[in-house]
């Protein structure tokens, strides 16, 4: 079954203007058939709102062919989610966080555009339907504050230790080992198959003597030409540049700790015989040679006034306008995007893998240069993404650790978020009400 998990704001029920505001935002106009099911701090959750949210969950489940729990359990989970939202909203209001007026105005413009209205027409429509404009605007502000508060509070809870960073880097290096290329040289002393012990020892002694000459500073290529018995001896034993995946595991394990110019300190024994290996060069094409992307996006944040479905439709329309050349991505982002990148036309700058949430990054990586994504849903909202440039860079030690911390923060985000909500809920005043008799 599908649990009723939610991120604040992203799962809020969308209401048309004809339906008015959610119950907690229109307490001045209660409905006769409605009643209170919960009081959260000073906020109300009503039966009508609960039923509306359950209908929305059922509709989403129908569209995605998801299985829902029985009605009573569904009601309990949805009510729990509504209570969590009220707890978070009251915390956001009390947090002291300020919201930029320009950002609020963009959000209001998005609500108007969703209903195919100008901002002035939206104000008039609200007046005709008996909805207080100032209250409506405060509700939009609440939703934006929740997003900002959530990011600040949850990110502040995530702790990443140096040992965790080291472990993440080690894991990435191990996973990328097969992508590393090595240019090796070798001295090979062949041991015939099924050779008797005395022959094996004679062969070992010959290889040990070669290794000792190298320890004393003789040139590797000179020793290889004289001693080695492989087909590369004329080239000083050079095997050539090969991916680690095309080298024997015994070779890769032996040379992985070595720098260019170093040779194995002890003999290696394989089915062919005894080897001494030298790393002529290594090309790190794995975890820390990364493709960085410069992308831009338009972000719409679903709320009680802008459903996720409506945000998707609006971004699809933006995509159509950009493809048709009637509007530019830069213009649309400046006028509509609901995050700090709006002033830069949605430009997010150069980023390494792991810096964005997985669903955003997956969609971005699938795009060709200048390609436009379909609307992408993440915990931040719904995005329209365009890739502007790509480049390959080798990260230095500091950048590697920053990449590790970004990836670990993303891994820990949901757990930290749930812990934060549990703590807020534990401190909140929550009173559940029975239906009137």
GROMACS .gro file of C-alpha atoms in nm:
model
  437
    1UNK     CA    1   0.000   0.000   0.000
    2UNK     CA    2   0.104   0.360  -0.050
    3UNK     CA    3   0.175   0.541   0.279
    4UNK     CA    4   0.053   0.898   0.307
    5UNK     CA    5   0.401   1.048   0.326
    6UNK     CA    6   0.430   1.415   0.251
    7UNK     CA    7   0.662   1.705   0.223
    8UNK     CA    8   0.513   2.024   0.363
    9UNK     CA    9   0.330   2.229   0.101
   10UNK     CA   10   0.394   1.988  -0.183
   11UNK     CA   11   0.102   1.767  -0.084
   12UNK     CA   12  -0.139   2.044   0.005
   13UNK     CA   13  -0.478   2.014  -0.153
   14UNK     CA   14  -0.533   2.253  -0.440
   15UNK     CA   15  -0.857   2.445  -0.430
   16UNK     CA   16  -1.003   2.645  -0.713
   17UNK     CA   17  -1.094   3.000  -0.637
   18UNK     CA   18  -1.458   2.900  -0.645
   19UNK     CA   19  -1.391   2.667  -0.351
   20UNK     CA   20  -1.222   2.943  -0.158
   21UNK     CA   21  -0.933   2.907   0.085
   22UNK     CA   22  -0.845   2.605   0.296
   23UNK     CA   23  -1.041   2.593   0.621
   24UNK     CA   24  -0.764   2.730   0.842
   25UNK     CA   25  -0.743   3.039   0.620
   26UNK     CA   26  -1.113   3.119   0.617
   27UNK     CA   27  -1.222   3.077   0.977
   28UNK     CA   28  -1.431   3.390   0.937
   29UNK     CA   29  -1.673   3.199   0.710
   30UNK     CA   30  -1.745   2.853   0.859
   31UNK     CA   31  -1.986   2.626   0.675
   32UNK     CA   32  -2.299   2.504   0.847
   33UNK     CA   33  -2.234   2.134   0.777
   34UNK     CA   34  -1.869   2.161   0.873
   35UNK     CA   35  -1.711   2.095   1.211
   36UNK     CA   36  -1.369   2.100   1.375
   37UNK     CA   37  -1.176   1.770   1.385
   38UNK     CA   38  -0.854   1.906   1.542
   39UNK     CA   39  -0.707   2.216   1.702
   40UNK     CA   40  -0.332   2.256   1.646
   41UNK     CA   41  -0.181   2.536   1.850
   42UNK     CA   42  -0.421   2.813   1.736
   43UNK     CA   43  -0.502   2.657   1.398
   44UNK     CA   44  -0.810   2.456   1.305
   45UNK     CA   45  -0.846   2.143   1.094
   46UNK     CA   46  -1.203   2.095   0.974
   47UNK     CA   47  -1.395   1.792   0.853
   48UNK     CA   48  -1.451   1.953   0.515
   49UNK     CA   49  -1.079   2.005   0.467
   50UNK     CA   50  -1.009   1.649   0.576
   51UNK     CA   51  -1.261   1.515   0.324
   52UNK     CA   52  -1.116   1.733   0.048
   53UNK     CA   53  -0.765   1.608   0.119
   54UNK     CA   54  -0.880   1.245   0.125
   55UNK     CA   55  -1.049   1.297  -0.212
   56UNK     CA   56  -0.725   1.440  -0.351
   57UNK     CA   57  -0.523   1.145  -0.218
   58UNK     CA   58  -0.769   0.901  -0.373
   59UNK     CA   59  -0.753   1.082  -0.707
   60UNK     CA   60  -0.370   1.079  -0.704
   61UNK     CA   61  -0.374   0.708  -0.618
   62UNK     CA   62  -0.618   0.641  -0.902
   63UNK     CA   63  -0.395   0.817  -1.153
   64UNK     CA   64  -0.084   0.631  -1.039
   65UNK     CA   65  -0.258   0.295  -0.987
   66UNK     CA   66  -0.142   0.297  -0.623
   67UNK     CA   67  -0.318   0.095  -0.352
   68UNK     CA   68  -0.449   0.284  -0.050
   69UNK     CA   69  -0.520   0.156   0.301
   70UNK     CA   70  -0.878   0.103   0.426
   71UNK     CA   71  -1.086   0.420   0.470
   72UNK     CA   72  -1.044   0.448   0.847
   73UNK     CA   73  -0.667   0.409   0.826
   74UNK     CA   74  -0.655   0.651   0.533
   75UNK     CA   75  -0.854   0.908   0.732
   76UNK     CA   76  -0.612   0.872   1.025
   77UNK     CA   77  -0.303   0.913   0.805
   78UNK     CA   78  -0.443   1.212   0.619
   79UNK     CA   79  -0.546   1.382   0.943
   80UNK     CA   80  -0.199   1.317   1.079
   81UNK     CA   81  -0.049   1.485   0.772
   82UNK     CA   82  -0.279   1.788   0.811
   83UNK     CA   83  -0.183   1.823   1.178
   84UNK     CA   84   0.186   1.809   1.085
   85UNK     CA   85   0.128   2.086   0.830
   86UNK     CA   86  -0.039   2.308   1.090
   87UNK     CA   87   0.247   2.246   1.331
   88UNK     CA   88   0.502   2.341   1.067
   89UNK     CA   89   0.307   2.650   0.958
   90UNK     CA   90   0.284   2.787   1.312
   91UNK     CA   91   0.655   2.719   1.362
   92UNK     CA   92   0.737   2.900   1.038
   93UNK     CA   93   0.535   3.204   1.145
   94UNK     CA   94   0.714   3.214   1.479
   95UNK     CA   95   1.062   3.158   1.332
   96UNK     CA   96   1.131   3.522   1.256
   97UNK     CA   97   1.224   3.440   0.897
   98UNK     CA   98   1.152   3.721   0.654
   99UNK     CA   99   1.018   3.676   0.303
  100UNK     CA  100   1.115   3.898   0.014
  101UNK     CA  101   0.816   4.096  -0.117
  102UNK     CA  102   0.921   4.033  -0.477
  103UNK     CA  103   0.909   3.660  -0.421
  104UNK     CA  104   0.563   3.684  -0.266
  105UNK     CA  105   0.442   3.891  -0.560
  106UNK     CA  106   0.573   3.630  -0.805
  107UNK     CA  107   0.381   3.361  -0.616
  108UNK     CA  108   0.064   3.572  -0.627
  109UNK     CA  109   0.115   3.628  -1.000
  110UNK     CA  110   0.144   3.252  -1.047
  111UNK     CA  111  -0.190   3.198  -0.871
  112UNK     CA  112  -0.349   3.459  -1.095
  113UNK     CA  113  -0.196   3.307  -1.408
  114UNK     CA  114  -0.314   2.958  -1.307
  115UNK     CA  115  -0.668   3.095  -1.315
  116UNK     CA  116  -0.599   3.286  -1.638
  117UNK     CA  117  -0.634   3.619  -1.458
  118UNK     CA  118  -0.426   3.930  -1.414
  119UNK     CA  119  -0.331   4.019  -1.055
  120UNK     CA  120  -0.601   4.288  -1.052
  121UNK     CA  121  -0.860   4.043  -1.187
  122UNK     CA  122  -0.757   3.794  -0.917
  123UNK     CA  123  -0.821   4.056  -0.650
  124UNK     CA  124  -1.164   4.131  -0.799
  125UNK     CA  125  -1.250   3.761  -0.828
  126UNK     CA  126  -1.163   3.702  -0.463
  127UNK     CA  127  -1.378   4.000  -0.362
  128UNK     CA  128  -1.677   3.866  -0.556
  129UNK     CA  129  -1.644   3.524  -0.394
  130UNK     CA  130  -1.622   3.672  -0.045
  131UNK     CA  131  -1.258   3.580   0.014
  132UNK     CA  132  -1.051   3.836   0.199
  133UNK     CA  133  -0.753   3.932  -0.021
  134UNK     CA  134  -0.521   4.009   0.271
  135UNK     CA  135  -0.596   3.669   0.429
  136UNK     CA  136  -0.543   3.498   0.094
  137UNK     CA  137  -0.207   3.672   0.056
  138UNK     CA  138  -0.104   3.576   0.411
  139UNK     CA  139  -0.182   3.214   0.331
  140UNK     CA  140   0.051   3.225   0.030
  141UNK     CA  141   0.318   3.383   0.251
  142UNK     CA  142   0.272   3.103   0.505
  143UNK     CA  143   0.339   2.840   0.241
  144UNK     CA  144   0.657   3.012   0.126
  145UNK     CA  145   0.774   3.056   0.485
  146UNK     CA  146   0.722   2.686   0.549
  147UNK     CA  147   0.954   2.602   0.260
  148UNK     CA  148   1.225   2.839   0.380
  149UNK     CA  149   1.196   2.729   0.743
  150UNK     CA  150   1.207   2.363   0.651
  151UNK     CA  151   1.525   2.403   0.451
  152UNK     CA  152   1.697   2.610   0.719
  153UNK     CA  153   1.595   2.397   1.016
  154UNK     CA  154   1.652   2.058   0.857
  155UNK     CA  155   1.984   2.144   0.697
  156UNK     CA  156   2.099   2.282   1.032
  157UNK     CA  157   2.031   1.945   1.194
  158UNK     CA  158   2.241   1.741   0.954
  159UNK     CA  159   2.585   1.662   1.095
  160UNK     CA  160   2.853   1.507   0.875
  161UNK     CA  161   3.180   1.389   1.029
  162UNK     CA  162   3.521   1.372   0.865
  163UNK     CA  163   3.516   0.994   0.903
  164UNK     CA  164   3.187   0.978   0.708
  165UNK     CA  165   3.340   1.190   0.433
  166UNK     CA  166   3.647   0.964   0.423
  167UNK     CA  167   3.429   0.653   0.403
  168UNK     CA  168   3.220   0.803   0.120
  169UNK     CA  169   3.534   0.896  -0.076
  170UNK     CA  170   3.683   0.549  -0.025
  171UNK     CA  171   3.362   0.391  -0.152
  172UNK     CA  172   3.360   0.616  -0.459
  173UNK     CA  173   3.724   0.537  -0.534
  174UNK     CA  174   3.656   0.167  -0.506
  175UNK     CA  175   3.352   0.192  -0.734
  176UNK     CA  176   3.551   0.395  -0.987
  177UNK     CA  177   3.855   0.170  -0.977
  178UNK     CA  178   3.760   0.000  -1.303
  179UNK     CA  179   3.741   0.339  -1.471
  180UNK     CA  180   4.102   0.427  -1.381
  181UNK     CA  181   4.357   0.375  -1.658
  182UNK     CA  182   4.713   0.262  -1.592
  183UNK     CA  183   5.021   0.266  -1.813
  184UNK     CA  184   5.234  -0.010  -1.662
  185UNK     CA  185   5.573  -0.161  -1.732
  186UNK     CA  186   5.679  -0.500  -1.605
  187UNK     CA  187   5.968  -0.732  -1.552
  188UNK     CA  188   5.836  -1.085  -1.601
  189UNK     CA  189   6.026  -1.400  -1.514
  190UNK     CA  190   5.825  -1.689  -1.655
  191UNK     CA  191   5.762  -2.004  -1.449
  192UNK     CA  192   5.665  -2.303  -1.667
  193UNK     CA  193   5.337  -2.474  -1.586
  194UNK     CA  194   5.380  -2.763  -1.337
  195UNK     CA  195   5.746  -2.668  -1.286
  196UNK     CA  196   5.922  -2.859  -1.005
  197UNK     CA  197   6.009  -2.676  -0.683
  198UNK     CA  198   6.375  -2.627  -0.769
  199UNK     CA  199   6.285  -2.456  -1.099
  200UNK     CA  200   6.032  -2.231  -0.922
  201UNK     CA  201   6.299  -2.126  -0.670
  202UNK     CA  202   6.552  -2.058  -0.944
  203UNK     CA  203   6.297  -1.842  -1.125
  204UNK     CA  204   6.210  -1.659  -0.801
  205UNK     CA  205   6.577  -1.586  -0.737
  206UNK     CA  206   6.616  -1.439  -1.085
  207UNK     CA  207   6.317  -1.208  -1.029
  208UNK     CA  208   6.438  -1.109  -0.681
  209UNK     CA  209   6.777  -1.016  -0.827
  210UNK     CA  210   6.605  -0.789  -1.080
  211UNK     CA  211   6.396  -0.627  -0.805
  212UNK     CA  212   6.710  -0.565  -0.599
  213UNK     CA  213   6.874  -0.388  -0.893
  214UNK     CA  214   6.570  -0.160  -0.916
  215UNK     CA  215   6.585  -0.085  -0.542
  216UNK     CA  216   6.946   0.025  -0.592
  217UNK     CA  217   6.837   0.277  -0.856
  218UNK     CA  218   6.891   0.110  -1.191
  219UNK     CA  219   6.656   0.222  -1.468
  220UNK     CA  220   6.347   0.006  -1.494
  221UNK     CA  221   6.350  -0.006  -1.874
  222UNK     CA  222   6.716  -0.122  -1.875
  223UNK     CA  223   6.647  -0.403  -1.628
  224UNK     CA  224   6.335  -0.506  -1.821
  225UNK     CA  225   6.525  -0.526  -2.152
  226UNK     CA  226   6.787  -0.746  -1.992
  227UNK     CA  227   6.578  -0.970  -1.765
  228UNK     CA  228   6.211  -0.967  -1.866
  229UNK     CA  229   6.074  -1.257  -2.068
  230UNK     CA  230   5.754  -1.102  -2.201
  231UNK     CA  231   5.678  -0.965  -2.546
  232UNK     CA  232   5.720  -0.603  -2.432
  233UNK     CA  233   6.084  -0.635  -2.322
  234UNK     CA  234   6.210  -0.440  -2.627
  235UNK     CA  235   6.000  -0.144  -2.514
  236UNK     CA  236   6.145  -0.154  -2.164
  237UNK     CA  237   5.858  -0.372  -2.043
  238UNK     CA  238   5.590  -0.110  -2.119
  239UNK     CA  239   5.245  -0.270  -2.146
  240UNK     CA  240   5.062   0.048  -2.253
  241UNK     CA  241   4.767   0.250  -2.123
  242UNK     CA  242   4.474   0.025  -2.034
  243UNK     CA  243   4.161   0.058  -1.821
  244UNK     CA  244   4.186  -0.120  -1.489
  245UNK     CA  245   3.901  -0.346  -1.603
  246UNK     CA  246   4.132  -0.488  -1.871
  247UNK     CA  247   4.415  -0.567  -1.631
  248UNK     CA  248   4.442  -0.871  -1.401
  249UNK     CA  249   4.302  -0.807  -1.056
  250UNK     CA  250   4.640  -0.893  -0.903
  251UNK     CA  251   4.796  -0.609  -1.105
  252UNK     CA  252   4.524  -0.357  -1.014
  253UNK     CA  253   4.541  -0.441  -0.643
  254UNK     CA  254   4.919  -0.410  -0.644
  255UNK     CA  255   4.948  -0.077  -0.830
  256UNK     CA  256   4.638   0.105  -0.697
  257UNK     CA  257   4.830   0.252  -0.398
  258UNK     CA  258   5.126   0.356  -0.618
  259UNK     CA  259   5.196   0.692  -0.774
  260UNK     CA  260   5.337   0.739  -1.122
  261UNK     CA  261   5.706   0.647  -1.116
  262UNK     CA  262   5.677   0.393  -0.834
  263UNK     CA  263   5.718   0.016  -0.863
  264UNK     CA  264   5.586  -0.273  -0.656
  265UNK     CA  265   5.806  -0.327  -0.349
  266UNK     CA  266   5.769  -0.706  -0.357
  267UNK     CA  267   5.731  -0.971  -0.625
  268UNK     CA  268   5.389  -1.064  -0.759
  269UNK     CA  269   5.322  -1.429  -0.837
  270UNK     CA  270   5.071  -1.516  -1.110
  271UNK     CA  271   5.005  -1.823  -1.321
  272UNK     CA  272   5.257  -1.682  -1.572
  273UNK     CA  273   5.541  -1.637  -1.326
  274UNK     CA  274   5.697  -1.361  -1.113
  275UNK     CA  275   5.634  -0.992  -1.189
  276UNK     CA  276   5.771  -0.655  -1.089
  277UNK     CA  277   5.537  -0.372  -1.197
  278UNK     CA  278   5.603  -0.001  -1.240
  279UNK     CA  279   5.337   0.269  -1.284
  280UNK     CA  280   5.447   0.486  -1.574
  281UNK     CA  281   5.124   0.689  -1.565
  282UNK     CA  282   4.773   0.669  -1.423
  283UNK     CA  283   4.470   0.846  -1.560
  284UNK     CA  284   4.194   0.898  -1.302
  285UNK     CA  285   3.882   0.888  -1.515
  286UNK     CA  286   3.657   0.777  -1.231
  287UNK     CA  287   3.491   0.933  -0.927
  288UNK     CA  288   3.683   1.260  -0.917
  289UNK     CA  289   3.700   1.345  -1.283
  290UNK     CA  290   3.340   1.461  -1.309
  291UNK     CA  291   3.109   1.620  -1.560
  292UNK     CA  292   2.990   1.952  -1.426
  293UNK     CA  293   2.669   2.104  -1.557
  294UNK     CA  294   2.553   2.461  -1.583
  295UNK     CA  295   2.174   2.456  -1.582
  296UNK     CA  296   1.887   2.692  -1.525
  297UNK     CA  297   1.533   2.628  -1.409
  298UNK     CA  298   1.192   2.773  -1.346
  299UNK     CA  299   1.058   2.662  -1.008
  300UNK     CA  300   0.691   2.668  -0.912
  301UNK     CA  301   0.605   2.572  -0.553
  302UNK     CA  302   0.272   2.390  -0.519
  303UNK     CA  303   0.049   2.520  -0.243
  304UNK     CA  304  -0.314   2.533  -0.144
  305UNK     CA  305  -0.366   2.782  -0.426
  306UNK     CA  306  -0.146   2.613  -0.690
  307UNK     CA  307  -0.180   2.237  -0.715
  308UNK     CA  308   0.104   2.019  -0.834
  309UNK     CA  309  -0.101   1.931  -1.143
  310UNK     CA  310  -0.163   2.300  -1.219
  311UNK     CA  311   0.208   2.378  -1.175
  312UNK     CA  312   0.292   2.099  -1.420
  313UNK     CA  313   0.044   2.234  -1.674
  314UNK     CA  314   0.181   2.584  -1.639
  315UNK     CA  315   0.540   2.470  -1.690
  316UNK     CA  316   0.433   2.270  -1.994
  317UNK     CA  317   0.290   2.590  -2.137
  318UNK     CA  318   0.617   2.773  -2.060
  319UNK     CA  319   0.806   2.495  -2.242
  320UNK     CA  320   0.577   2.535  -2.544
  321UNK     CA  321   0.633   2.913  -2.549
  322UNK     CA  322   1.012   2.874  -2.529
  323UNK     CA  323   1.015   2.610  -2.805
  324UNK     CA  324   0.796   2.837  -3.022
  325UNK     CA  325   1.025   3.134  -2.962
  326UNK     CA  326   0.747   3.357  -2.828
  327UNK     CA  327   0.922   3.396  -2.489
  328UNK     CA  328   1.275   3.330  -2.364
  329UNK     CA  329   1.370   3.104  -2.076
  330UNK     CA  330   1.543   3.398  -1.908
  331UNK     CA  331   1.229   3.612  -1.924
  332UNK     CA  332   1.000   3.338  -1.794
  333UNK     CA  333   1.234   3.256  -1.505
  334UNK     CA  334   1.270   3.621  -1.402
  335UNK     CA  335   0.893   3.671  -1.405
  336UNK     CA  336   0.778   3.343  -1.253
  337UNK     CA  337   1.044   3.133  -1.080
  338UNK     CA  338   0.992   3.108  -0.707
  339UNK     CA  339   1.348   3.079  -0.580
  340UNK     CA  340   1.661   3.290  -0.545
  341UNK     CA  341   1.781   3.217  -0.898
  342UNK     CA  342   1.493   3.413  -1.055
  343UNK     CA  343   1.693   3.736  -1.068
  344UNK     CA  344   1.963   3.553  -1.270
  345UNK     CA  345   1.711   3.414  -1.517
  346UNK     CA  346   1.706   3.084  -1.332
  347UNK     CA  347   2.082   3.028  -1.375
  348UNK     CA  348   2.205   2.779  -1.110
  349UNK     CA  349   2.574   2.809  -1.200
  350UNK     CA  350   2.825   2.526  -1.241
  351UNK     CA  351   2.755   2.224  -1.022
  352UNK     CA  352   2.912   1.880  -0.972
  353UNK     CA  353   2.717   1.554  -0.947
  354UNK     CA  354   2.538   1.514  -0.614
  355UNK     CA  355   2.464   1.883  -0.562
  356UNK     CA  356   2.097   1.855  -0.662
  357UNK     CA  357   1.821   1.627  -0.536
  358UNK     CA  358   1.822   1.296  -0.730
  359UNK     CA  359   1.504   1.353  -0.931
  360UNK     CA  360   1.628   1.693  -1.053
  361UNK     CA  361   1.975   1.561  -1.133
  362UNK     CA  362   1.843   1.257  -1.320
  363UNK     CA  363   1.626   1.473  -1.545
  364UNK     CA  364   1.907   1.726  -1.597
  365UNK     CA  365   2.161   1.456  -1.690
  366UNK     CA  366   1.925   1.314  -1.951
  367UNK     CA  367   1.906   1.646  -2.140
  368UNK     CA  368   2.112   1.740  -2.443
  369UNK     CA  369   2.268   2.086  -2.449
  370UNK     CA  370   1.993   2.351  -2.465
  371UNK     CA  371   1.730   2.080  -2.427
  372UNK     CA  372   1.419   2.148  -2.219
  373UNK     CA  373   1.290   1.896  -1.968
  374UNK     CA  374   0.932   1.805  -1.906
  375UNK     CA  375   0.814   1.934  -1.564
  376UNK     CA  376   1.011   1.760  -1.288
  377UNK     CA  377   0.868   1.717  -0.938
  378UNK     CA  378   1.103   1.736  -0.639
  379UNK     CA  379   1.061   1.814  -0.272
  380UNK     CA  380   1.118   2.183  -0.357
  381UNK     CA  381   0.837   2.204  -0.610
  382UNK     CA  382   0.803   2.154  -0.985
  383UNK     CA  383   1.089   2.250  -1.219
  384UNK     CA  384   1.138   2.325  -1.586
  385UNK     CA  385   1.509   2.260  -1.656
  386UNK     CA  386   1.743   2.362  -1.935
  387UNK     CA  387   2.109   2.258  -1.966
  388UNK     CA  388   2.326   2.546  -2.084
  389UNK     CA  389   2.679   2.399  -2.076
  390UNK     CA  390   2.877   2.091  -1.965
  391UNK     CA  391   3.245   2.043  -1.889
  392UNK     CA  392   3.476   1.776  -1.748
  393UNK     CA  393   3.685   1.876  -1.448
  394UNK     CA  394   3.916   1.695  -1.210
  395UNK     CA  395   3.822   1.786  -0.855
  396UNK     CA  396   4.097   1.880  -0.614
  397UNK     CA  397   4.100   1.741  -0.260
  398UNK     CA  398   3.885   2.023  -0.121
  399UNK     CA  399   3.627   1.989  -0.400
  400UNK     CA  400   3.615   1.611  -0.349
  401UNK     CA  401   3.526   1.660   0.017
  402UNK     CA  402   3.263   1.922  -0.071
  403UNK     CA  403   3.109   1.676  -0.317
  404UNK     CA  404   3.106   1.409  -0.047
  405UNK     CA  405   2.935   1.641   0.201
  406UNK     CA  406   2.668   1.738  -0.054
  407UNK     CA  407   2.590   1.374  -0.127
  408UNK     CA  408   2.579   1.281   0.242
  409UNK     CA  409   2.353   1.577   0.323
  410UNK     CA  410   2.107   1.459   0.060
  411UNK     CA  411   2.115   1.103   0.199
  412UNK     CA  412   2.040   1.230   0.549
  413UNK     CA  413   1.776   1.490   0.460
  414UNK     CA  414   1.458   1.286   0.493
  415UNK     CA  415   1.557   1.132   0.826
  416UNK     CA  416   1.645   1.477   0.962
  417UNK     CA  417   1.317   1.620   0.830
  418UNK     CA  418   1.107   1.351   0.996
  419UNK     CA  419   1.292   1.399   1.324
  420UNK     CA  420   1.229   1.775   1.308
  421UNK     CA  421   0.857   1.724   1.247
  422UNK     CA  422   0.835   1.476   1.537
  423UNK     CA  423   0.996   1.729   1.770
  424UNK     CA  424   0.765   2.009   1.656
  425UNK     CA  425   0.465   1.782   1.700
  426UNK     CA  426   0.577   1.683   2.051
  427UNK     CA  427   0.592   2.050   2.154
  428UNK     CA  428   0.265   2.148   1.988
  429UNK     CA  429  -0.079   2.169   2.143
  430UNK     CA  430  -0.297   1.919   1.957
  431UNK     CA  431  -0.660   1.854   2.051
  432UNK     CA  432  -0.865   1.602   1.854
  433UNK     CA  433  -1.243   1.656   1.838
  434UNK     CA  434  -1.516   1.399   1.795
  435UNK     CA  435  -1.792   1.459   1.536
  436UNK     CA  436  -2.094   1.645   1.679
  437UNK     CA  437  -2.386   1.421   1.780
   0.00000   0.00000   0.00000
